Short mmCIF file of C-alpha atoms in Angstrom, two decimals:
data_model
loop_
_atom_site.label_atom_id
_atom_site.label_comp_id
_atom_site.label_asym_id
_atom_site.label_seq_id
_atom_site.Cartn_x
_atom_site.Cartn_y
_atom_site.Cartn_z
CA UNK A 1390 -6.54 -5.45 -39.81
CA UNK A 1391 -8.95 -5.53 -36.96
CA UNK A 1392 -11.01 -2.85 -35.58
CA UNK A 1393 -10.92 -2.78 -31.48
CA UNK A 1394 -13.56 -0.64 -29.10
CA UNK A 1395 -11.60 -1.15 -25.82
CA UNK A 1396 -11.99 -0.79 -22.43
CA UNK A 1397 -10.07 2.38 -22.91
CA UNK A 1398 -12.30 3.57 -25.06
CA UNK A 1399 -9.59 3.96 -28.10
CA UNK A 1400 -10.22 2.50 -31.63
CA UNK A 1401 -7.28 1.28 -33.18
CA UNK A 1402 -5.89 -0.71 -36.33
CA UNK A 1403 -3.61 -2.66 -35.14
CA UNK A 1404 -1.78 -5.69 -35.94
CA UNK A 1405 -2.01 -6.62 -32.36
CA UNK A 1406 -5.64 -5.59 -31.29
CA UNK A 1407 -5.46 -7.13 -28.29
CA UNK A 1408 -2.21 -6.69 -27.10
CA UNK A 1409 -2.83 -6.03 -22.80
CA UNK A 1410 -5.21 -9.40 -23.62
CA UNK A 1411 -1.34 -11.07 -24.68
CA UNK A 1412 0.36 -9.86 -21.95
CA UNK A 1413 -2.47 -11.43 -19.68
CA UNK A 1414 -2.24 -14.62 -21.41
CA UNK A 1415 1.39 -15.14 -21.24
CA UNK A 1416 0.88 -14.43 -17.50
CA UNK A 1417 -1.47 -16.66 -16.85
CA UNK A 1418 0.59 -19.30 -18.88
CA UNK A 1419 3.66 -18.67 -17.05
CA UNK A 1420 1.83 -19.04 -13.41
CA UNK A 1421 -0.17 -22.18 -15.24
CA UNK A 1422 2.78 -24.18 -15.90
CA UNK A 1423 4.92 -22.84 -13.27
CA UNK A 1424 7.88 -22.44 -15.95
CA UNK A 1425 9.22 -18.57 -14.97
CA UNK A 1426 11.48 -18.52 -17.86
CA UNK A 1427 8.33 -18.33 -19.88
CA UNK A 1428 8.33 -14.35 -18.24
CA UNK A 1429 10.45 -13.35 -21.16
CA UNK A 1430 7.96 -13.78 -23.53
CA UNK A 1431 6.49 -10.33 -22.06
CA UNK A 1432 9.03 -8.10 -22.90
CA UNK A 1433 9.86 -9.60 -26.22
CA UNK A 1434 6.28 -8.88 -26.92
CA UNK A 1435 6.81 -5.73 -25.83
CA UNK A 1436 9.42 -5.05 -27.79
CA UNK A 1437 7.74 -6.59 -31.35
CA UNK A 1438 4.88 -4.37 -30.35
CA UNK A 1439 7.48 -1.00 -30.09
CA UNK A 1440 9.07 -1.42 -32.68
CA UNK A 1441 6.84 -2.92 -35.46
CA UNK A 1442 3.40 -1.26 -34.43
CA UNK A 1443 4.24 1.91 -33.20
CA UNK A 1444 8.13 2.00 -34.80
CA UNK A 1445 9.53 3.83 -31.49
CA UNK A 1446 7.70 6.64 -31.54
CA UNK A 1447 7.88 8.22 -27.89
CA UNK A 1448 3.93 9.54 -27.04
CA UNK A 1449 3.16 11.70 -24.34
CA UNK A 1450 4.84 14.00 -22.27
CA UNK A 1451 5.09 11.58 -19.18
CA UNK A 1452 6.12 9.13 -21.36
CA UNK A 1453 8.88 11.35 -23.05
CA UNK A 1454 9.94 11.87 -19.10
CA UNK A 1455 10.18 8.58 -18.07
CA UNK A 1456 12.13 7.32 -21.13
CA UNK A 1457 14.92 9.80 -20.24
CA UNK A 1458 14.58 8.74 -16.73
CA UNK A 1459 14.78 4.61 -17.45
CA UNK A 1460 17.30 5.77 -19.92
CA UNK A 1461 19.82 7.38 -17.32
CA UNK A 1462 18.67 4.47 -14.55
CA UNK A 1463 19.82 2.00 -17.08
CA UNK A 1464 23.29 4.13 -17.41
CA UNK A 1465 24.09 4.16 -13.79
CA UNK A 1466 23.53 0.22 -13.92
CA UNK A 1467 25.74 -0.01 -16.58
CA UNK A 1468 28.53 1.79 -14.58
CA UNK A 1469 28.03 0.04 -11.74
CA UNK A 1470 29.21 -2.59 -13.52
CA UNK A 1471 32.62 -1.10 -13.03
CA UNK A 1472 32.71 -2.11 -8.99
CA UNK A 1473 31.07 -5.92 -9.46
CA UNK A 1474 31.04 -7.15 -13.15
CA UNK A 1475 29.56 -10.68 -12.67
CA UNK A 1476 26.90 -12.46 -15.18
CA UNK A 1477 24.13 -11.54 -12.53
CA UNK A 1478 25.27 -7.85 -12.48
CA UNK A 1479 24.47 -8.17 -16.39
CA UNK A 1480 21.19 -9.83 -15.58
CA UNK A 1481 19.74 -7.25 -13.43
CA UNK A 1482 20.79 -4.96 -16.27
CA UNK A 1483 18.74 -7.09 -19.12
CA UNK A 1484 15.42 -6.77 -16.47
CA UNK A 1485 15.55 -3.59 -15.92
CA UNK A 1486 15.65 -2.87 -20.32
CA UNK A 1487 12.55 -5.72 -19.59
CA UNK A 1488 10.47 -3.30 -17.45
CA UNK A 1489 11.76 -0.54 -19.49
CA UNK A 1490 10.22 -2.37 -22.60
CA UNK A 1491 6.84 -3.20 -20.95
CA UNK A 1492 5.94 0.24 -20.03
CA UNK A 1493 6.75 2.08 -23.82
CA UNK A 1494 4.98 -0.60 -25.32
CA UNK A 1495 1.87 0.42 -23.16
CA UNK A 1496 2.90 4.30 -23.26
CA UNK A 1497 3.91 4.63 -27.01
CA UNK A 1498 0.42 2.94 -28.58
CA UNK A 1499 -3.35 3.01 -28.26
CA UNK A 1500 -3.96 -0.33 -25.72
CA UNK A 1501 -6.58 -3.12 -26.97
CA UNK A 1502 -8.38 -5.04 -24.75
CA UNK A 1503 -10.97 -7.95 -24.82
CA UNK A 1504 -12.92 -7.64 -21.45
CA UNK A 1505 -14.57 -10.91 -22.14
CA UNK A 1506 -11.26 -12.88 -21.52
CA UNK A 1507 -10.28 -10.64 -18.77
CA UNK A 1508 -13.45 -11.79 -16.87
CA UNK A 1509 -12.27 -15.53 -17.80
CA UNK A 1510 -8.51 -14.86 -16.49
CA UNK A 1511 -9.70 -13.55 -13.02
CA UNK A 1512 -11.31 -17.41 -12.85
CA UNK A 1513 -8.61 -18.70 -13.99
CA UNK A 1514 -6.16 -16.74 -12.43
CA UNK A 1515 -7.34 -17.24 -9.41
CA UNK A 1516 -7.35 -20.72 -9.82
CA UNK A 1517 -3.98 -21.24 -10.67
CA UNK A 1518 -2.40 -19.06 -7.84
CA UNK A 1519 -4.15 -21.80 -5.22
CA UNK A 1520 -2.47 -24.51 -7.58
CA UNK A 1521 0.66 -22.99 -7.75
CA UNK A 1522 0.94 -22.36 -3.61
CA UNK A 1523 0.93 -25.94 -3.32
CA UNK A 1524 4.27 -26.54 -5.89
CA UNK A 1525 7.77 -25.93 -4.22
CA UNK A 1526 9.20 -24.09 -6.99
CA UNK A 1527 7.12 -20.69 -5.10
CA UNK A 1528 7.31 -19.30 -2.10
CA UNK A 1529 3.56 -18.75 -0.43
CA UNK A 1530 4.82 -14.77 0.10
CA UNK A 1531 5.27 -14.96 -3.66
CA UNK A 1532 2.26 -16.68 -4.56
CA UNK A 1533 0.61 -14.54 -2.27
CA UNK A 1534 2.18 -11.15 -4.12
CA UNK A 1535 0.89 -12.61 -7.43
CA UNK A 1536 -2.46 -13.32 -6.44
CA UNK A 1537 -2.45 -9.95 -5.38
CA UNK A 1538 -1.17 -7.91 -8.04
CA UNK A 1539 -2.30 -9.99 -10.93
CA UNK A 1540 -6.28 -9.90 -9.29
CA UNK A 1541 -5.39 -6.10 -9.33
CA UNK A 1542 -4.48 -5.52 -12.84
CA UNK A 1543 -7.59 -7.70 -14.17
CA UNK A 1544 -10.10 -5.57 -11.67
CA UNK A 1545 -8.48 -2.61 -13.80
CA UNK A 1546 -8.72 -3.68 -17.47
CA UNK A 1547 -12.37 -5.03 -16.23
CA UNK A 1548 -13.26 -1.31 -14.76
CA UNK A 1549 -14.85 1.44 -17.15
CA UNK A 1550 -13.09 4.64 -18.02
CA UNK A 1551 -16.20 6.80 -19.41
CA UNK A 1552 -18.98 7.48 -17.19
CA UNK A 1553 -22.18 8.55 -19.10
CA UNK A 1554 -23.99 11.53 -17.29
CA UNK A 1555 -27.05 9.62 -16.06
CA UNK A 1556 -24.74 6.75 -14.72
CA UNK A 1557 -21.72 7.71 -12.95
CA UNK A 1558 -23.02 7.63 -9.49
CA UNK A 1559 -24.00 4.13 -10.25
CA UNK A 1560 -21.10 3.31 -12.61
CA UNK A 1561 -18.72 4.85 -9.37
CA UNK A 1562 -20.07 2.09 -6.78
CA UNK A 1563 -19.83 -0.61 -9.32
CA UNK A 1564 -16.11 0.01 -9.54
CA UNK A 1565 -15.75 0.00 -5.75
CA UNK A 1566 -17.56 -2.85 -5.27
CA UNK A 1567 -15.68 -4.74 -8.25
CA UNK A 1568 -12.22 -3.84 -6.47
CA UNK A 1569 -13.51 -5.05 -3.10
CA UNK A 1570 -14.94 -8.09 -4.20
CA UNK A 1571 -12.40 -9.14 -6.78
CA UNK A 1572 -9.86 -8.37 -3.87
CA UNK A 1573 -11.35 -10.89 -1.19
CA UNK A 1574 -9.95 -13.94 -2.71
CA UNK A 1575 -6.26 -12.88 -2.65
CA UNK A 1576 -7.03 -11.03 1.22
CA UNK A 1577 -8.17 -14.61 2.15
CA UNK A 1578 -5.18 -16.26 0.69
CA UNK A 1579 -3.11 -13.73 2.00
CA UNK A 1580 -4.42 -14.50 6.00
CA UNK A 1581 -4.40 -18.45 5.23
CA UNK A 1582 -0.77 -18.43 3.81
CA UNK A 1583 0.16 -15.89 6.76
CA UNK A 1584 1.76 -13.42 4.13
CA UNK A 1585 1.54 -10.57 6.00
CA UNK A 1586 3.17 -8.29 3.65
CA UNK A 1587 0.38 -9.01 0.93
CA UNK A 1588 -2.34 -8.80 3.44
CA UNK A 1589 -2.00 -5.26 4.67
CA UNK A 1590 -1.03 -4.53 0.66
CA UNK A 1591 -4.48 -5.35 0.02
CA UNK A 1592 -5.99 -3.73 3.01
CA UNK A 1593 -4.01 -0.27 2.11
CA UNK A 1594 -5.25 -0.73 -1.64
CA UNK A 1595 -8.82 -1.06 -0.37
CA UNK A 1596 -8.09 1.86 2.22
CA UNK A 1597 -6.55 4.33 -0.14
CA UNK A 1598 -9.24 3.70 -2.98
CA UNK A 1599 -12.23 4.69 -0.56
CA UNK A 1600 -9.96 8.08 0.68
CA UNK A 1601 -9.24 9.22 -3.10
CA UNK A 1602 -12.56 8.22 -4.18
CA UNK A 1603 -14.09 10.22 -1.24
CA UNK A 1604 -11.90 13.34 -1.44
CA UNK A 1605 -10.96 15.11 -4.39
CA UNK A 1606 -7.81 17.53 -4.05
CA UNK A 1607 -6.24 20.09 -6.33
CA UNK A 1608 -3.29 18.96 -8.20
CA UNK A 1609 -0.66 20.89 -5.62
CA UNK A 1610 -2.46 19.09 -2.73
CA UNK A 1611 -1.24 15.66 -4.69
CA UNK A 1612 2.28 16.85 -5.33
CA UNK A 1613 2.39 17.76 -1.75
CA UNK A 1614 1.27 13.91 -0.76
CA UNK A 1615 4.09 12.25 -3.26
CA UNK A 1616 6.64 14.31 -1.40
CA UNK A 1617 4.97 13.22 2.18
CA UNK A 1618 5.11 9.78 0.86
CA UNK A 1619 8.86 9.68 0.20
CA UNK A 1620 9.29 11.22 3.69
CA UNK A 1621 7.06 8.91 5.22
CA UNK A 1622 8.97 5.59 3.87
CA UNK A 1623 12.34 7.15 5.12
CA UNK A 1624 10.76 7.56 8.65
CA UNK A 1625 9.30 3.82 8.09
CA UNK A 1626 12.40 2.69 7.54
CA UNK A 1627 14.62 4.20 10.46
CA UNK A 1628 11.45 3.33 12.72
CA UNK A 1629 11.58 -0.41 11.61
CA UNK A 1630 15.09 -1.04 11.37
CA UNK A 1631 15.32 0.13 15.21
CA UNK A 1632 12.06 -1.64 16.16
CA UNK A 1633 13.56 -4.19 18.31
CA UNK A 1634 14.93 -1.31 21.01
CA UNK A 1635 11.07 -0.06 21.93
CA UNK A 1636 9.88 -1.05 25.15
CA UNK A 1637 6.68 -2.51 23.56
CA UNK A 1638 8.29 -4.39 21.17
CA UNK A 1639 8.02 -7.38 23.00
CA UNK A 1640 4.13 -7.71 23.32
CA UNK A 1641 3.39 -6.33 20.40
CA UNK A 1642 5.58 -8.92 18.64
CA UNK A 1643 3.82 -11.78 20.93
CA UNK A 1644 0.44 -10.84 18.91
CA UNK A 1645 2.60 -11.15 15.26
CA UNK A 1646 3.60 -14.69 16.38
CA UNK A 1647 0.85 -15.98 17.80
CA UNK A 1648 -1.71 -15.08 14.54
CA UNK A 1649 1.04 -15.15 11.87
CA UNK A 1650 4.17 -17.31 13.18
CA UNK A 1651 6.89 -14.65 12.11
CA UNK A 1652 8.60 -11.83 14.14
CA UNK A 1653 7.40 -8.22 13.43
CA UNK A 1654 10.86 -7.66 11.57
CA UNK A 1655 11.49 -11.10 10.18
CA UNK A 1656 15.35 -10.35 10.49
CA UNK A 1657 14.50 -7.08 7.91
CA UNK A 1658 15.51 -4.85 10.21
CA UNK A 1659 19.01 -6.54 10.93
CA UNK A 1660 19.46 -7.51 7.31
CA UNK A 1661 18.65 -3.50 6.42
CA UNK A 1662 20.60 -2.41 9.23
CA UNK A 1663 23.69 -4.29 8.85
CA UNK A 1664 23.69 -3.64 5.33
CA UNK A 1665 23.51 -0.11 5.01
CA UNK A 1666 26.52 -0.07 7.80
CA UNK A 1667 28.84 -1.11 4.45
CA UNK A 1668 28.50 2.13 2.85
CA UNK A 1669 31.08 4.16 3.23
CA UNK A 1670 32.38 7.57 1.87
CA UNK A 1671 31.20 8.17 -1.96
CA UNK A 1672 29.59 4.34 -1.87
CA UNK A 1673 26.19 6.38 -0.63
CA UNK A 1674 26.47 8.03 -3.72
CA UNK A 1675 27.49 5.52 -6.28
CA UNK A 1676 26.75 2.62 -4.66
CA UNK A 1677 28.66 -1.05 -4.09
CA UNK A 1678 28.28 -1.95 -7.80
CA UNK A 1679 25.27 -3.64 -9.88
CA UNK A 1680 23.98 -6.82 -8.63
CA UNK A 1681 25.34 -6.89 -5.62
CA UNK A 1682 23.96 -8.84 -2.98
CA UNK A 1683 23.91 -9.26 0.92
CA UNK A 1684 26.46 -10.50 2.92
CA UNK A 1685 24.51 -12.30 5.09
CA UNK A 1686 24.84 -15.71 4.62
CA UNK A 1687 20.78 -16.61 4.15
CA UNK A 1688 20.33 -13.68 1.96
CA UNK A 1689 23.41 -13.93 -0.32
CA UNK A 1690 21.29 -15.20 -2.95
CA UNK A 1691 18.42 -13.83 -2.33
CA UNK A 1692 18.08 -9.78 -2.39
CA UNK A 1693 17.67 -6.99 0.44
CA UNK A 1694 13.54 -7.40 0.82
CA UNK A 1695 13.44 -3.70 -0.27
CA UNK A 1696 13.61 -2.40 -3.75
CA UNK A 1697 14.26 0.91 -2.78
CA UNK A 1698 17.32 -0.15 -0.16
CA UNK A 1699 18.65 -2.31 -2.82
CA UNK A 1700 18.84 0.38 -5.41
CA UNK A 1701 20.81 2.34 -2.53
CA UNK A 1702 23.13 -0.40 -2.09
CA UNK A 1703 23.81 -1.46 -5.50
CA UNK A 1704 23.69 2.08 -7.56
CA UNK A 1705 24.10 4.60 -4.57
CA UNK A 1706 22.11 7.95 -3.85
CA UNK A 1707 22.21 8.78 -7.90
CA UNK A 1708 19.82 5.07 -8.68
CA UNK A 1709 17.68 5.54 -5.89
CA UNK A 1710 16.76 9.41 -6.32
CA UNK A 1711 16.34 8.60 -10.22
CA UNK A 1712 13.94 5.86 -9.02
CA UNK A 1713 12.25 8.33 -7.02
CA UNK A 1714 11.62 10.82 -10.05
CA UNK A 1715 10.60 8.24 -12.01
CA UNK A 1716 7.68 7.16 -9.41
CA UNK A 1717 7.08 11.15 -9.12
CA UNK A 1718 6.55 11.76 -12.61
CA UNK A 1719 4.33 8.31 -13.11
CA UNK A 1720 2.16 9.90 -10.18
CA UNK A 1721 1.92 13.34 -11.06
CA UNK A 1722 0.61 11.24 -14.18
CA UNK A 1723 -2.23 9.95 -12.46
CA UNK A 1724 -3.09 12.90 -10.59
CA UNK A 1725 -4.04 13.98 -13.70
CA UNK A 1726 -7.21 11.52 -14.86
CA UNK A 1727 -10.18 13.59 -14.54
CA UNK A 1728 -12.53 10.92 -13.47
CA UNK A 1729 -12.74 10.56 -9.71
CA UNK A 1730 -13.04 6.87 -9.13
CA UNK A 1731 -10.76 5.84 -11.86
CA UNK A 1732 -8.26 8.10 -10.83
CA UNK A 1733 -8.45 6.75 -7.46
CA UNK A 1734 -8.21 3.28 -8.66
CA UNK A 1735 -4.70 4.17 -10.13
CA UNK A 1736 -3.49 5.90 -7.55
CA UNK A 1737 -4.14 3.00 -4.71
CA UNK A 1738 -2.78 0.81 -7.22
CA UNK A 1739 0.50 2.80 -6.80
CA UNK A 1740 0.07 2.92 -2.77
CA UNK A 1741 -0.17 -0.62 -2.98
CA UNK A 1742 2.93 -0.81 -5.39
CA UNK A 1743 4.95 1.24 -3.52
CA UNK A 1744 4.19 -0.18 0.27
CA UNK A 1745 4.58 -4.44 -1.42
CA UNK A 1746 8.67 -3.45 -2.67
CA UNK A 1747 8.93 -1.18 1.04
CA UNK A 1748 9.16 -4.95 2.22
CA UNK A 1749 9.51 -7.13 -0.94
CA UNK A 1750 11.98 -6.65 -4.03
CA UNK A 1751 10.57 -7.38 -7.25
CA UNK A 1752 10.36 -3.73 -9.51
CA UNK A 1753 13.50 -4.36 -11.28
CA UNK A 1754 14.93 -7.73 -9.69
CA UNK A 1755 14.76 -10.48 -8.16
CA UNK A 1756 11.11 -11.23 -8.26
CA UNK A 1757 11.01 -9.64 -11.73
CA UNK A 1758 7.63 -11.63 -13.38
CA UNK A 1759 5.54 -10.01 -10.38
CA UNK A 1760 7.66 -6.72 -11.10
CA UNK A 1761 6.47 -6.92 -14.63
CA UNK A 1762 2.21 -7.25 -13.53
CA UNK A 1763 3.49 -4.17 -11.34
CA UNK A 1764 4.74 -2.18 -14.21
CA UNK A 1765 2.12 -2.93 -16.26
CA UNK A 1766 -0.52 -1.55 -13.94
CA UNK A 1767 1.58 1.72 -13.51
CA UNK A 1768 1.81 2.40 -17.29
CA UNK A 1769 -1.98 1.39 -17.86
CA UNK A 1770 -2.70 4.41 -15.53
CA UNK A 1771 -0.32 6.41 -17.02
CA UNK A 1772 -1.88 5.33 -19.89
CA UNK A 1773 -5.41 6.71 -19.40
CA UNK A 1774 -4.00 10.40 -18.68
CA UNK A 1775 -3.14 10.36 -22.57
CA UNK A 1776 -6.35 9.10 -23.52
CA UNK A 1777 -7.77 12.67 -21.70
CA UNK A 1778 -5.35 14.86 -23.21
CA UNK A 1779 -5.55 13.67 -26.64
CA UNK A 1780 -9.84 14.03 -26.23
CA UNK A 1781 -9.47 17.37 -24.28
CA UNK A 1782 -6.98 18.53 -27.59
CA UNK A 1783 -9.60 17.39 -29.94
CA UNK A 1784 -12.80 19.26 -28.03
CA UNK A 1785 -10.35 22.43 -27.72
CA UNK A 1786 -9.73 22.22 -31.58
CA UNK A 1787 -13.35 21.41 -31.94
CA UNK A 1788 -14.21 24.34 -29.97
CA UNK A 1789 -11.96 26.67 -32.22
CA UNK A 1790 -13.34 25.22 -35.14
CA UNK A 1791 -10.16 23.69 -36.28
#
């Protein structure tokens, strides 16, 4: 048995002491060789780690919440299955128990990590995303998503969680300027590939980190902003599905083609538009069945560019709002790190999450590998707010002399 000071700050024995270090290899193998079924490897580590290590013990009470949640998610897939039972229906199903997988075996056990090799990934790492955008197997939007996400997750595990008393105003710019500079490789990828998505993902990340870092609100006043969020995306949504019928459409989308070749919408809006005109009657509350896909001929095989529309679509009002608790709960989560900057770090990490599948699908489908670096972020943060309540439950025992 190994002994293992992480970044987390959490000694463990563990018969995998470096297990977030594994995850980050198999990633880095899987972009390497370009072989995507490699991906799998993730969860079944995940699972070996469950169920061996920590021998599915639920930790936590965020992590006893989401478990129920991804539990009843996972049901409504399942009956879904009743309206389009097809081998990709059951699919979706398996990568959904994937993400499901990923985040207990992050939530349920004490996290190892080797910061040495996390410094070496970010090299490599972003090495291989320039390789990879030149092999046809990838889209550039995709390659673009990775770099993006997968620079993110290493910036975290390569950030500090304590901050000594004679350091933290020095230890709080360091992690700023880590995040911007680690970012600038996949924001000039992002403009050079013309994935626009990715680049103003990266530019909200940056945006968001400075805004929590600067202010610091009650826990109410970030309750208030989840629920402003969800009501915010809704408006987003009508507003860009009826884009095309403002009078300054036309210019403005003059400037999208000229610096990034693409229409403002990229057919999203019809695609979104025409799709949600197929739900009828009790289908906005059960959905069209598991798996299914558009009718649109170019994106029949492909998904609906929006993870949250395609939960609508697929398992109805019931998916979607269970989605939505599920993001609630893994962000009242975060609200609740003490530490300023780290706590900001987390939460623009979940901006960013949120705004790439407002335009992307990838959480539980389609793009599923870049879903998984997503997940894994989420549950690292959700991660850290266990760390503080199991220290602030020792110091209150302490205190009482227990």
């Amino acid at each position: 048995m190994l002994r293992v000071n992480s970044s987390l700050k959490v000694k463990t024995n563990s018969i995998l002491p470096n297990y977030i270090t594994l995850l980050c290899s198999i990633i880095l193998i899987t972009i390497i060789t370009g072989k995507l079924c490699l991906e799998y490897l993730i969860p079944f580590s995940a699972l070996f780690y469950f169920l061996v290590k920590e021998k599915g013990v639920i930790r936590g009470c965020a992590g006893k919440n989401i478990f129920l949640l991804f539990g009843t998610f996972i049901a409504i897939q399942v009956m879904g299955l009743i309206k389009n039972l097809t081998v990709f229906s059951l699919k979706n199903i398996m990568t959904s128990g994937c993400m499901f997988l990923i985040i207990y075996s992050i939530l349920s056990g004490k996290v190892g990590i080797q910061k040495g090799y996390i410094k070496i990934y970010y090299v490599i790492a972003c090495a291989a995303m320039l390789l990879l955008s030149k092999a046809e197997i990838i889209t550039q939007n995709t390659t673009a998503g990775g770099m993006t996400f997968l620079s993110l997750l290493l910036i975290i595990l390569m950030s500090e969680e304590r901050y000594p008393s004679g350091k933290k105003r020095k230890r709080k710019y360091k992690t700023a300027v880590r995040l911007v500079v680690g970012m600038i490789p996949a924001i000039v990828f992002s403009l050079a590939v013309s994935a626009r998505t990715a680049l103003f993902v990266n530019l909200f990340l940056i945006m968001f980190y400075f805004l929590f870092s600067f202010f610091d609100f009650r826990a109410r006043t970030y309750r208030n902003i989840f629920c402003i969020m969800v009501v915010a995306i809704i408006a987003g949504l009508v507003f860009y599905i009826n884009i095309r019928n403002y009078s300054w459409y036309t210019t403005l989308n003059a400037f999208s083609y000229q610096y990034f070749g693409k229409n403002i919408d990229s057919s999203r809006s019809y695609l979104w538009r025409t799709s949600l005109a197929e739900l009828h009657g009790s289908d906005w509350i059960w959905g069209l069945g598991t798996g299914i896909t558009p009718l649109i001929p170019r994106y029949a095989n492909s998904s609906f560019h929006n993870s949250f529309i395609q939960t609508l679509m697929q398992n109805g009002a019931v998916g979607l709002v269970c989605l939505i608790f599920i993001f609630g709960v893994i962000w009242n989560a975060l609200a609740q790190i003490k530490e300023r900057s780290t706590r900001a770090l987390f939460m623009s990490a979940f901006i960013a999450v949120v705004a790439y599948n407002c335009m992307e699908c990838c959480l539980l489908q389609n793009k599923a590998f870049l879903g998984m670096i997503q997940w894994i972020i989420l549950a690292i943060g959700v991660r850290y707010t266990d760390v503080y309540e199991q220290e602030n439950r020792k110091k209150h025992m302490k205190w009482k002399g227990i």
